[in-house]
Structures are given as structure tokens and as C-alpha cells.
Short mmCIF file of C-alpha atoms in Angstrom, two decimals:
data_model
loop_
_atom_site.label_atom_id
_atom_site.label_comp_id
_atom_site.label_asym_id
_atom_site.label_seq_id
_atom_site.Cartn_x
_atom_site.Cartn_y
_atom_site.Cartn_z
CA MET A 1 -48.35 18.18 56.14
CA PRO A 2 -56.09 22.24 57.72
CA HIS A 3 -59.58 23.86 58.32
CA PRO A 4 -61.79 27.09 58.96
CA ASP A 5 -62.05 28.77 62.43
CA LEU A 6 -61.79 32.48 63.45
CA THR A 7 -58.03 32.49 64.19
CA LEU A 8 -55.64 29.65 63.18
CA THR A 9 -58.12 27.53 61.13
CA PRO A 10 -60.46 28.44 58.46
CA ALA A 11 -63.35 29.58 59.72
CA GLY A 12 -65.58 32.69 58.79
CA PRO A 13 -66.88 35.34 61.56
CA ALA A 14 -70.35 34.45 60.04
CA LEU A 15 -70.46 31.13 61.36
CA ALA A 16 -70.46 29.97 64.78
CA PRO A 17 -68.43 26.91 66.08
CA ARG A 18 -70.02 23.40 66.07
CA TYR A 19 -68.78 23.01 69.56
CA ARG A 20 -67.66 25.19 72.62
CA PRO A 21 -64.08 26.03 71.95
CA ALA A 22 -61.43 24.49 74.34
CA ALA A 23 -60.46 27.12 77.06
CA ALA A 24 -57.14 27.01 78.61
CA PRO A 25 -57.26 25.32 81.98
CA ALA A 26 -56.33 27.43 84.94
CA GLY A 27 -54.61 26.95 88.24
CA PRO A 28 -53.00 23.47 88.78
CA ALA A 29 -54.28 22.05 85.79
CA ARG A 30 -51.49 23.73 83.86
CA ALA A 31 -49.07 22.03 85.64
CA ALA A 32 -50.38 18.43 84.39
CA ASP A 33 -48.65 16.63 81.39
CA PRO A 34 -48.91 18.64 78.36
CA TYR A 35 -50.09 15.51 76.50
CA LEU A 36 -52.61 14.33 79.07
CA ARG A 37 -54.11 17.93 78.75
CA LEU A 38 -53.86 17.44 75.28
CA PHE A 39 -55.99 14.38 74.81
CA SER A 40 -58.41 15.11 77.90
CA HIS A 41 -60.59 17.20 75.64
CA PRO A 42 -63.53 15.26 74.09
CA GLY A 43 -63.25 13.83 70.62
CA THR A 44 -59.50 14.26 70.38
CA ARG A 45 -58.54 10.58 71.07
CA ALA A 46 -61.06 9.53 67.98
CA PHE A 47 -59.90 11.61 65.59
CA THR A 48 -56.21 11.28 66.31
CA ALA A 49 -56.69 7.24 66.09
CA GLY A 50 -58.26 7.82 63.13
CA ASN A 51 -55.73 10.12 61.38
CA LEU A 52 -53.02 7.79 62.48
CA ILE A 53 -54.08 4.89 60.95
CA ALA A 54 -54.55 7.08 57.85
CA ARG A 55 -51.43 8.45 57.88
CA LEU A 56 -49.32 5.15 58.20
CA PRO A 57 -50.15 4.29 54.74
CA MET A 58 -48.33 7.40 53.32
CA GLY A 59 -45.14 5.53 54.25
CA MET A 60 -46.24 2.54 52.74
CA PHE A 61 -47.76 3.34 49.07
CA GLY A 62 -44.28 4.36 47.82
CA VAL A 63 -42.32 1.37 48.88
CA SER A 64 -44.92 -0.98 47.92
CA ALA A 65 -45.33 0.34 44.43
CA VAL A 66 -41.42 -0.05 44.08
CA ILE A 67 -41.47 -3.66 45.03
CA MET A 68 -44.46 -4.27 43.08
CA ILE A 69 -43.36 -2.77 39.95
CA ALA A 70 -39.74 -3.98 40.14
CA ALA A 71 -40.91 -7.60 40.97
CA ALA A 72 -43.35 -7.68 37.82
CA TYR A 73 -41.03 -5.62 35.20
CA GLY A 74 -37.57 -6.25 36.49
CA SER A 75 -36.70 -2.63 36.61
CA TYR A 76 -35.93 -0.43 39.51
CA ALA A 77 -35.70 2.66 37.26
CA LEU A 78 -39.26 1.93 36.01
CA ALA A 79 -40.45 1.54 39.51
CA GLY A 80 -38.78 4.84 40.71
CA ALA A 81 -40.05 6.87 37.59
CA VAL A 82 -43.57 5.83 38.41
CA THR A 83 -43.34 6.73 42.07
CA ALA A 84 -41.58 10.00 41.26
CA ALA A 85 -44.56 10.64 38.76
CA ASN A 86 -46.86 10.46 41.62
CA LEU A 87 -44.95 12.95 43.68
CA ALA A 88 -45.12 15.32 40.55
CA VAL A 89 -48.69 15.13 40.05
CA GLY A 90 -49.57 15.28 43.94
CA SER A 91 -47.40 18.51 44.13
CA VAL A 92 -50.01 20.10 41.95
CA THR A 93 -53.21 18.36 43.00
CA GLY A 94 -52.40 18.56 46.89
CA PRO A 95 -52.93 22.15 47.36
CA LEU A 96 -56.32 21.95 45.09
CA ILE A 97 -57.81 19.56 47.36
CA ALA A 98 -56.76 21.18 50.28
CA ARG A 99 -58.54 24.26 48.74
CA LEU A 100 -61.76 22.13 48.40
CA VAL A 101 -61.42 21.14 51.74
CA ASP A 102 -61.36 24.52 53.22
CA ARG A 103 -64.26 25.42 51.13
CA TYR A 104 -66.65 22.41 51.67
CA GLY A 105 -65.10 20.77 54.88
CA GLN A 106 -63.15 17.81 55.71
CA ALA A 107 -65.55 15.15 55.75
CA ARG A 108 -67.27 16.09 52.65
CA ILE A 109 -64.14 16.31 50.47
CA ALA A 110 -61.68 13.80 52.13
CA VAL A 111 -63.69 10.87 52.00
CA PRO A 112 -64.39 10.79 48.18
CA ALA A 113 -61.04 12.08 47.68
CA THR A 114 -59.59 8.92 49.55
CA ALA A 115 -62.00 6.56 47.88
CA TYR A 116 -60.79 7.97 44.43
CA ALA A 117 -57.16 7.67 45.46
CA VAL A 118 -57.48 3.98 46.87
CA LEU A 119 -59.28 3.33 43.76
CA GLY A 120 -56.57 4.44 41.84
CA HIS A 121 -53.96 2.16 43.86
CA LEU A 122 -56.00 -0.77 42.94
CA VAL A 123 -56.11 -0.12 39.31
CA LEU A 124 -52.31 0.45 39.06
CA LEU A 125 -52.08 -2.92 41.09
CA LEU A 126 -54.06 -4.68 38.19
CA CYS A 127 -52.12 -3.03 35.68
CA VAL A 128 -48.88 -4.36 37.27
CA HIS A 129 -50.43 -7.70 37.68
CA GLU A 130 -51.50 -7.88 34.17
CA ARG A 131 -48.05 -6.48 32.86
CA ALA A 132 -50.04 -3.61 31.26
CA PRO A 133 -47.89 -1.23 29.07
CA VAL A 134 -45.59 1.11 30.84
CA TRP A 135 -47.55 4.21 29.82
CA ALA A 136 -50.71 2.85 31.69
CA LEU A 137 -48.54 2.82 34.99
CA PHE A 138 -47.68 6.42 34.63
CA LEU A 139 -51.54 7.26 33.76
CA THR A 140 -52.63 5.12 36.54
CA THR A 141 -50.19 6.54 39.11
CA ALA A 142 -51.69 10.20 38.37
CA VAL A 143 -55.03 9.01 39.50
CA THR A 144 -53.76 8.12 43.04
CA ALA A 145 -52.59 11.68 43.55
CA THR A 146 -56.01 12.65 44.90
CA ALA A 147 -55.09 11.83 48.33
CA PRO A 148 -55.97 14.54 50.92
CA ASN A 149 -53.26 15.63 53.45
CA THR A 150 -54.44 13.77 56.64
CA GLY A 151 -51.53 15.17 58.64
CA GLY A 152 -52.47 18.67 57.56
CA MET A 153 -56.36 18.06 58.55
CA SER A 154 -55.52 16.80 62.03
CA ARG A 155 -53.17 19.89 62.57
CA ALA A 156 -56.14 22.03 61.48
CA ARG A 157 -58.43 20.48 64.11
CA TRP A 158 -55.91 21.11 66.80
CA ALA A 159 -55.38 24.46 65.77
CA HIS A 160 -59.30 24.94 65.96
CA LEU A 161 -59.50 23.62 69.44
CA PHE A 162 -56.49 25.43 70.81
CA ARG A 163 -56.55 28.71 69.26
CA ASP A 164 -56.69 30.89 72.33
CA ASP A 165 -53.98 28.42 74.09
CA PRO A 166 -50.51 28.73 72.16
CA ASP A 167 -48.97 26.23 74.47
CA ALA A 168 -51.49 23.47 73.90
CA LEU A 169 -51.16 24.28 70.12
CA HIS A 170 -47.31 23.92 70.47
CA THR A 171 -47.62 20.55 72.02
CA ALA A 172 -50.33 19.46 69.37
CA ASN A 173 -47.97 20.50 66.65
CA SER A 174 -45.01 18.66 68.19
CA PHE A 175 -47.19 15.56 68.67
CA GLU A 176 -48.05 15.53 65.01
CA GLN A 177 -44.71 15.81 63.70
CA ALA A 178 -43.53 12.75 65.95
CA ALA A 179 -46.44 10.80 64.42
CA ASP A 180 -45.37 11.96 61.26
CA GLU A 181 -41.73 10.53 62.00
CA LEU A 182 -43.18 7.15 63.60
CA CYS A 183 -45.67 6.61 60.44
CA PHE A 184 -42.87 7.09 57.95
CA MET A 185 -40.60 5.11 60.02
CA LEU A 186 -42.66 2.27 60.46
CA GLY A 187 -44.66 2.32 57.34
CA PRO A 188 -41.83 1.39 54.86
CA VAL A 189 -40.66 -1.65 57.14
CA LEU A 190 -44.46 -2.72 57.15
CA ALA A 191 -44.76 -2.52 53.36
CA ALA A 192 -41.50 -4.49 53.00
CA LEU A 193 -42.42 -7.29 55.16
CA LEU A 194 -45.82 -7.52 53.56
CA CYS A 195 -44.61 -7.82 50.18
CA SER A 196 -41.69 -10.31 50.91
CA ALA A 197 -43.58 -12.37 53.49
CA LEU A 198 -46.85 -12.71 51.44
CA PHE A 199 -46.90 -11.50 47.75
CA PRO A 200 -45.79 -8.28 45.91
CA GLU A 201 -49.02 -6.80 45.93
CA ALA A 202 -49.73 -7.36 49.86
CA GLY A 203 -48.40 -4.16 50.72
CA THR A 204 -50.48 -1.96 48.16
CA LEU A 205 -53.78 -3.80 49.28
CA THR A 206 -52.99 -3.34 53.11
CA ALA A 207 -52.11 0.19 53.05
CA GLY A 208 -55.50 1.18 50.73
CA LEU A 209 -57.54 -0.75 53.15
CA LEU A 210 -55.84 1.10 56.41
CA PHE A 211 -56.07 4.65 54.58
CA LEU A 212 -59.68 4.33 53.70
CA SER A 213 -60.42 2.79 57.23
CA GLY A 214 -58.66 5.61 58.93
CA VAL A 215 -60.13 8.52 56.90
CA LEU A 216 -63.64 7.06 57.81
CA VAL A 217 -63.03 7.09 61.27
CA PHE A 218 -61.42 10.42 60.98
CA ALA A 219 -64.12 12.05 59.21
CA ALA A 220 -66.83 10.70 61.38
CA GLN A 221 -65.65 12.82 64.20
CA ARG A 222 -67.81 15.92 63.43
CA SER A 223 -67.69 17.52 66.96
CA THR A 224 -64.07 18.39 66.36
CA GLU A 225 -64.05 19.54 62.51
CA PRO A 226 -63.64 23.14 62.27
CA PRO A 227 -66.42 25.03 60.58
CA VAL A 228 -66.61 25.66 56.91
CA ALA A 229 -65.13 28.90 55.93
CA PRO A 230 -67.07 31.15 53.52
CA ARG A 231 -65.61 31.89 50.24
CA THR A 232 -62.90 34.29 50.09
CA THR A 233 -61.32 36.25 47.22
CA ALA A 234 -58.00 36.61 48.94
CA GLY A 235 -56.35 34.40 46.21
CA SER A 236 -53.68 32.23 46.88
CA PRO A 237 -52.07 31.98 50.32
CA LEU A 238 -48.89 32.68 48.40
CA ARG A 239 -49.73 36.29 48.74
CA ALA A 240 -49.90 36.26 52.48
CA PRO A 241 -47.10 38.68 53.57
CA GLY A 242 -44.09 36.55 54.49
CA MET A 243 -45.39 33.05 52.95
CA ALA A 244 -43.32 33.14 49.91
CA SER A 245 -39.91 33.30 51.69
CA LEU A 246 -41.12 30.53 54.38
CA LEU A 247 -41.88 28.33 51.43
CA LEU A 248 -38.39 28.86 50.18
CA VAL A 249 -37.08 28.01 53.24
CA PHE A 250 -39.28 24.76 53.07
CA LEU A 251 -37.81 23.96 49.65
CA ALA A 252 -34.23 24.10 51.01
CA THR A 253 -35.25 22.21 54.23
CA GLY A 254 -36.85 19.24 51.93
CA ALA A 255 -33.50 18.81 50.25
CA VAL A 256 -31.59 18.32 53.54
CA PHE A 257 -34.22 15.09 53.85
CA GLY A 258 -33.94 13.76 50.52
CA SER A 259 -30.32 14.07 50.06
CA MET A 260 -29.52 12.51 53.52
CA GLU A 261 -31.74 9.55 52.65
CA VAL A 262 -29.96 8.70 49.53
CA VAL A 263 -26.60 9.23 50.23
CA ALA A 264 -27.01 7.11 53.65
CA LEU A 265 -28.64 4.22 51.86
CA ALA A 266 -25.74 4.51 49.26
CA TYR A 267 -23.08 4.43 51.90
CA VAL A 268 -24.52 1.77 53.91
CA ASP A 269 -25.58 -0.16 50.83
CA GLY A 270 -27.19 -3.52 52.20
CA PRO A 271 -29.89 -5.01 54.36
CA VAL A 272 -29.02 -3.00 57.39
CA ALA A 273 -29.36 0.37 55.34
CA GLY A 274 -33.03 0.68 56.27
CA PRO A 275 -32.81 0.16 59.74
CA VAL A 276 -29.66 2.40 60.08
CA LEU A 277 -31.67 5.10 58.29
CA ALA A 278 -34.71 4.63 60.62
CA LEU A 279 -32.61 6.22 63.51
CA GLN A 280 -32.79 9.31 61.79
CA ALA A 281 -36.41 9.20 62.03
CA ALA A 282 -36.48 7.82 65.67
CA GLY A 283 -34.27 10.75 66.87
CA SER A 284 -36.70 13.26 65.33
CA CYS A 285 -39.74 11.40 66.91
CA ALA A 286 -38.26 11.66 70.35
CA ALA A 287 -37.05 14.87 69.85
CA GLY A 288 -40.50 16.34 68.61
CA LEU A 289 -42.07 14.80 71.70
CA LEU A 290 -39.74 16.55 73.93
CA TYR A 291 -40.06 19.92 72.20
CA GLY A 292 -43.95 19.46 72.92
CA ARG A 293 -43.10 19.66 76.41
CA ALA A 294 -41.32 23.11 76.05
CA ARG A 295 -43.06 26.20 77.32
CA ARG A 296 -41.39 28.20 74.62
CA THR A 297 -41.28 27.52 70.97
CA ALA A 298 -37.63 28.54 69.42
CA ARG A 299 -37.11 30.78 66.41
CA LEU A 300 -37.07 28.93 63.27
CA ARG A 301 -33.65 30.59 62.64
CA THR A 302 -32.56 28.99 65.68
CA CYS A 303 -33.91 25.67 64.85
CA LEU A 304 -32.06 25.81 61.19
CA ALA A 305 -28.61 26.75 63.08
CA ALA A 306 -29.19 23.64 65.24
CA MET A 307 -30.05 21.55 61.96
CA THR A 308 -26.81 22.92 60.32
CA VAL A 309 -24.50 21.84 63.02
CA LEU A 310 -26.18 18.37 63.69
CA MET A 311 -26.39 17.43 60.03
CA ALA A 312 -22.57 17.67 60.17
CA MET A 313 -22.65 14.82 62.43
CA PRO A 314 -23.37 11.91 59.98
CA LEU A 315 -20.55 13.64 58.00
CA LEU A 316 -17.85 13.08 60.68
CA ALA A 317 -19.11 9.66 61.73
CA ALA A 318 -19.09 8.34 57.90
CA SER A 319 -15.20 9.67 57.70
CA THR A 320 -14.21 7.36 60.34
CA GLY A 321 -15.69 4.38 58.25
CA SER A 322 -17.58 2.84 61.18
CA LEU A 323 -21.25 1.95 60.53
CA LEU A 324 -22.03 2.32 64.47
CA ALA A 325 -20.71 5.74 64.36
CA LEU A 326 -22.92 6.70 61.39
CA ALA A 327 -25.96 5.16 62.96
CA GLY A 328 -25.23 7.34 66.04
CA GLY A 329 -24.77 10.36 63.86
CA LEU A 330 -27.78 10.04 62.04
CA LEU A 331 -29.78 9.68 65.41
CA VAL A 332 -28.43 12.83 66.68
CA ALA A 333 -28.93 14.38 63.23
CA GLY A 334 -32.41 13.41 63.39
CA MET A 335 -33.42 15.39 66.50
CA ALA A 336 -33.35 18.71 64.58
CA THR A 337 -35.89 17.73 62.38
CA ALA A 338 -38.86 17.94 64.41
CA PRO A 339 -38.33 21.19 66.11
CA THR A 340 -37.51 22.69 62.76
CA MET A 341 -40.69 21.30 61.21
CA VAL A 342 -43.08 22.05 64.28
CA THR A 343 -41.79 25.53 64.20
CA GLY A 344 -42.16 26.13 60.29
CA MET A 345 -45.72 24.43 60.50
CA GLY A 346 -46.77 26.79 63.29
CA LEU A 347 -45.62 29.73 61.18
CA ILE A 348 -47.78 28.43 58.31
CA GLN A 349 -50.66 28.49 60.53
CA ARG A 350 -50.09 31.89 61.93
CA LEU A 351 -49.40 33.42 58.50
CA ALA A 352 -51.99 31.68 56.00
CA PRO A 353 -55.18 33.24 56.03
CA ALA A 354 -57.79 31.78 58.14
CA ALA A 355 -60.20 30.57 55.53
CA GLN A 356 -57.13 29.06 53.71
CA LEU A 357 -55.35 27.09 56.12
CA ASN A 358 -55.46 23.75 54.58
CA GLU A 359 -54.17 25.12 51.25
CA GLY A 360 -51.46 27.05 53.11
CA MET A 361 -50.28 23.70 54.74
CA ALA A 362 -50.58 21.69 51.48
CA LEU A 363 -48.29 24.49 49.74
CA ALA A 364 -45.73 23.85 52.52
CA VAL A 365 -45.88 20.23 51.89
CA THR A 366 -45.65 20.68 48.12
CA ALA A 367 -42.58 22.73 48.59
CA LEU A 368 -41.03 20.05 51.03
CA LEU A 369 -41.56 17.35 48.41
CA ALA A 370 -40.10 19.60 45.64
CA GLY A 371 -37.05 19.86 48.19
CA VAL A 372 -37.03 15.96 48.56
CA ALA A 373 -37.05 15.44 44.97
CA ALA A 374 -34.19 17.86 44.34
CA GLY A 375 -32.26 16.31 47.22
CA SER A 376 -32.49 12.99 46.11
CA ALA A 377 -31.28 13.86 42.76
CA GLY A 378 -28.32 15.75 44.00
CA GLY A 379 -27.70 12.78 46.51
CA GLY A 380 -27.97 10.11 43.88
CA TRP A 381 -25.42 12.18 41.65
CA ALA A 382 -23.15 12.46 44.81
CA ALA A 383 -23.07 8.68 45.52
CA ASP A 384 -22.11 7.87 41.81
CA HIS A 385 -19.52 10.82 41.71
CA ALA A 386 -18.12 10.88 45.23
CA PRO A 387 -14.41 11.51 45.19
CA PHE A 388 -14.49 9.81 48.82
CA ALA A 389 -16.60 7.56 50.83
CA SER A 390 -18.43 10.29 52.99
CA PHE A 391 -18.60 12.95 49.98
CA GLY A 392 -22.32 12.73 49.54
CA PHE A 393 -22.97 13.85 53.46
CA LEU A 394 -21.64 17.34 52.57
CA LEU A 395 -25.17 17.92 50.55
CA PRO A 396 -27.20 17.62 53.50
CA VAL A 397 -25.18 20.27 55.62
CA THR A 398 -24.96 22.46 52.52
CA ALA A 399 -28.70 22.18 52.06
CA ALA A 400 -29.60 23.10 55.73
CA ALA A 401 -26.97 26.11 55.56
CA VAL A 402 -28.85 27.38 52.65
CA ALA A 403 -32.20 27.09 54.28
CA LEU A 404 -30.37 29.11 57.33
CA THR A 405 -29.32 31.58 54.86
CA LEU A 406 -32.65 31.96 53.44
CA CYS A 407 -34.40 32.29 56.70
CA THR A 408 -31.83 34.80 57.88
CA ALA A 409 -31.63 37.00 54.53
CA THR A 410 -35.46 36.94 53.75
CA GLY A 411 -36.94 37.28 57.49
CA ALA A 412 -39.11 34.08 56.87
CA GLY A 413 -41.93 33.75 59.13
CA ARG A 414 -41.71 37.43 60.63
CA GLY A 415 -44.77 38.63 58.55
CA PRO A 416 -47.91 39.37 59.98
CA ARG A 417 -50.71 37.07 59.78
CA VAL A 418 -53.58 37.90 57.54
CA ASP A 419 -57.02 36.73 57.96
CA ALA A 420 -59.54 36.13 55.22
#
């Protein structure tokens, strides 16, 4: 959660596209299924397949590391601290890697960056296996933070292909959000299964193999790779009008996700916690695919208002004490996630300078992760100090309301788009 082109992606006017841009189909073709239309263009199926393979490990690495470190050192606190350190370093390196992708191209940067990250995961695995000093774990996990934003690079290709077809681009962004939800729903389950059925390091090994293989397949699809943009003196995408306020909204939205995950796990507290929480991702995945069929994109403020209302469903369900009701509440609450993220990422594509689209998306992901971290911390505190069982579910509702307030007060997303 990125590449050069004339409008939505990084591309300079001095460079011609490597392929003929996709034109919006006319006549009866427009009545066809939007997803069939999406994948009817040459090269889209191949780069999507590679990207999905590369994206699945993003939901595996964290869980695998926690299980692996906890099994070797007997401390979930240490495992959590190491994975948190990885997120912290990644929030700094992510935009820098994305800037290099904008400047030098996806294939040229993504492949070595991925190989370096996978190497870091293997070194971490060896350190854990050999019971290395704790400081070595923190040092090594920092090396793994060079992983490129695979979802962002895929969105950049769609933005380049369909820069003159807003409807198709909306469908593509909706598909990408649904794919995010699916991968982050299946990844942890696969990692936990591998680590428990085989050995604690199996999840990390499998994730590394999938990640490198997927990026290689994705990078090999050069016909859909956006052209490299010329160097820009525009500075950070943060300077783009409206970008800073939109990132604040992303920060608050991340707190919704982080707090909901922790308070739901703490409330259920058992082997069914994972499957129950996965229903939220399932609801988001389904809503994302349906949203992609819509002819129009809702306003971000409207999406956040819907999220604020729907995030109250788990709170009401938890107050009944019924696990089945909570599962249904999470499923319904998840339906607000994808439309909000699709709309928000669409605004990032519109606001970020064309030559800095990857970096703009990486900043959005960084804001989300920072919000997730803050929400997780708040959710943990609420779980430990809750005056009543469903108290923690107040946090996601509050965070969603804050995001809505920020969006309304700052007019996030209404600034004009700036080209480099």
C-alpha cells in the first residue's frame, strides 16, 4: 500500500510509454463485467499473479517471527518487540525504497530490495535457531525492512494503464484492496499452520521463497511497467496540496484497524479468536469487490461516516456476550474498510506528483502503520484496564470518529493534483 506516467503514475512528458496505453472501451464492451474488462488487457493477469504471490508473505512474516522467537526464547514480549522494531524501521525505509522505485524503475529496485529483505529474514532465522543474543535479533530485523511495497507497485501499473479510464481504475483499486484483505486473512493462517505442523522456522522459510518468487514474476512483466520518470525537484510528496491532511486521516484510520484487532483478540481469548477476527477481513474483501462494480466512487467523508457507524456493530454485539453476535458484528464492520481504503488510495493517486506516486503511496502506508501501532497499544491498554468486557470496542469507534472529524475539518482529499 507506484510508478511513473503522464497522469496518475510516475512518468515524464519527455519519455514515451513502452506500450500503447489502454483505451476505454466503447459501446457494448462497457456493459461487460468490470473485472473481466480489467484483465482483458495484455499483461495484466501475469503481473497480478506475481504480485499476489509476493503479497501473501506480507501477512506471514510477522506471525512466523512471533512463533519462531517465542518458541526459541520463551517470550512473547520479546517476539512482539522484535516485530514492532521491524515495523518502526520499515516506516522509515518504505518511502525511501519507493522513491528509488520512482526514480529507477520497479524491476531495477524491487528485485534487489526483495533479495536483501529475504536474506535478512534468513539471517534472523539463523540467529533465532542458534539462540543469538537479543540485540542481534533487533539488529537483524532492521535488515529485513527493505521490502518494497508490492501492493503499491501493482496499483501504479493499473494507474498507468487506465489513466484515461476512471471507471476501470476504480475497479482496479477495488480489486487491489480486496486482494490486500485476502492476503492478510490467509497469510497468518498459513504461517501458523506451517509453524505448528512442521517446525517453527517453516513459516519464515516459505514466506521468503514466495516473496522472492512473486517479485521475480512481477518484475519480469516489463510490458506493463510504467516508464521511469525524470528526476524531480519537487521535494517530498508531503508538499503536495492536501497530502498532509489526507495522511492524518490515514493515521487515524490505521488506529481503527490496530485497536479492533487487539480488543477482539483479547475479548475472544481462545483458539477461535483468529477465525472470528478473520471475518472482518472477509467482510472487507467482499465489500471491496462489490465496490469495484460501482459506477461512482463515494466521497472519503461518506466512507468514514459509514465506517464510524459500522464500527459500533462489534461494540453492540460484544455487549450481548454472544460470540456468534460478535462474529456477525465484525463481518459487518469490515464492510466499511475496503471502500474507505479504495477511496483514500484513489485520492493519493490524484494528489501525489506523477513522478512520485510510489513514494506518495508509501507515505500513506507508513501513516496507516503508525496508526495501527498506536491503535494496538491503546487496545492493549483497554484490554488490561477495561471496566467492563466490551469496553475496548469503544476505541475503534472513537478512532473512526476522529478520522471523520479530521477529514471534515481539513477538507482532506479536495486539494488539486500536482504534476512533477
